[in-house]
Amino acid sequence: GAVGGGGTLIKTDVFQAMESPYFSFHHRLPDGRYVGEDLYFCQKAGDAGFEVYCKTDLIYPHLLTVAININAQGEIGYSQVQ
């Protein structure tokens, strides 16, 4: 029940039914791994009673490929992937 954030269309009532933060890079799975902000949003929307729909015949490319790193202090860093 989750999709990447590129190309998403989100109805306003989804945000109205949720508490902020709507997106977070600091959310962890039970095993300690971090979850991206898009998957965090989908999880929160699901917890609020919404379903995720995905149109699988479209391609939503990233404008830039980057690696996202979170250091021991919880700070987020980005580096371009060649």
Tab-separated table of C-alpha atoms in Angstrom:
chain	number	residue	atom	x	y	z
A	1	GLY	CA	0.000	0.000	0.000
A	2	ALA	CA	2.669	2.571	-0.855
A	3	VAL	CA	4.071	4.412	-3.862
A	4	GLY	CA	6.969	6.753	-4.537
A	5	GLY	CA	6.270	10.469	-4.319
A	6	GLY	CA	6.946	11.343	-7.972
A	7	GLY	CA	3.768	11.966	-9.933
A	8	THR	CA	1.415	11.656	-6.981
A	9	LEU	CA	-1.970	13.303	-6.813
A	10	ILE	CA	-3.292	13.716	-3.272
A	11	LYS	CA	-6.771	14.940	-2.405
A	12	THR	CA	-7.016	17.735	0.146
A	13	ASP	CA	-9.241	15.653	2.440
A	14	VAL	CA	-6.335	13.253	2.973
A	15	PHE	CA	-4.271	16.053	4.529
A	16	GLN	CA	-7.280	17.268	6.526
A	17	ALA	CA	-7.707	13.796	8.050
A	18	MET	CA	-4.040	13.506	9.064
A	19	GLU	CA	-1.891	15.259	11.628
A	20	SER	CA	1.384	16.847	10.599
A	21	PRO	CA	4.120	16.148	9.828
A	22	TYR	CA	2.736	14.679	6.611
A	23	PHE	CA	6.206	13.783	5.341
A	24	SER	CA	9.213	12.750	7.417
A	25	PHE	CA	12.728	11.466	6.730
A	26	HIS	CA	13.114	10.472	10.382
A	27	HIS	CA	10.594	7.619	10.542
A	28	ARG	CA	12.004	4.173	11.321
A	29	LEU	CA	10.705	0.672	10.700
A	30	PRO	CA	10.514	-1.734	13.664
A	31	ASP	CA	13.919	-3.171	12.620
A	32	GLY	CA	15.524	0.294	12.881
A	33	ARG	CA	15.828	1.096	9.163
A	34	TYR	CA	14.682	4.513	7.945
A	35	VAL	CA	11.681	4.853	5.611
A	36	GLY	CA	11.537	7.499	2.876
A	37	GLU	CA	9.145	10.411	3.244
A	38	ASP	CA	6.853	9.087	0.508
A	39	LEU	CA	6.410	5.682	2.161
A	40	TYR	CA	5.905	7.392	5.523
A	41	PHE	CA	3.115	9.492	3.977
A	42	CYS	CA	1.415	6.420	2.485
A	43	GLN	CA	1.554	4.635	5.843
A	44	LYS	CA	-0.007	7.641	7.628
A	45	ALA	CA	-2.700	7.949	4.943
A	46	GLY	CA	-3.495	4.243	5.313
A	47	ASP	CA	-3.702	4.621	9.092
A	48	ALA	CA	-6.222	7.449	8.491
A	49	GLY	CA	-8.398	5.083	6.424
A	50	PHE	CA	-7.310	5.969	2.883
A	51	GLU	CA	-6.194	3.615	0.128
A	52	VAL	CA	-3.300	4.128	-2.262
A	53	TYR	CA	-3.962	3.693	-5.961
A	54	CYS	CA	-1.201	3.365	-8.506
A	55	LYS	CA	-1.494	3.804	-12.263
A	56	THR	CA	1.092	1.301	-13.468
A	57	ASP	CA	1.233	2.304	-17.129
A	58	LEU	CA	2.894	5.675	-16.479
A	59	ILE	CA	6.563	6.448	-15.845
A	60	TYR	CA	7.527	9.174	-13.373
A	61	PRO	CA	11.290	9.661	-13.734
A	62	HIS	CA	13.359	11.568	-11.218
A	63	LEU	CA	14.924	14.751	-12.549
A	64	LEU	CA	18.122	13.894	-10.693
A	65	THR	CA	19.305	10.680	-9.118
A	66	VAL	CA	20.593	11.258	-5.594
A	67	ALA	CA	21.562	9.146	-2.645
A	68	ILE	CA	19.958	10.130	0.653
A	69	ASN	CA	22.079	9.496	3.728
A	70	ILE	CA	21.215	9.956	7.394
A	71	ASN	CA	24.170	10.206	9.754
A	72	ALA	CA	24.368	9.116	13.393
A	73	GLN	CA	23.036	12.518	14.516
A	74	GLY	CA	19.928	12.077	12.342
A	75	GLU	CA	21.021	14.719	9.842
A	76	ILE	CA	20.034	14.139	6.211
A	77	GLY	CA	22.561	14.472	3.417
A	78	TYR	CA	22.218	14.199	-0.356
A	79	SER	CA	24.821	13.260	-2.927
A	80	GLN	CA	24.410	13.009	-6.693
A	81	VAL	CA	24.770	9.529	-8.150
A	82	GLN	CA	26.663	9.414	-11.433
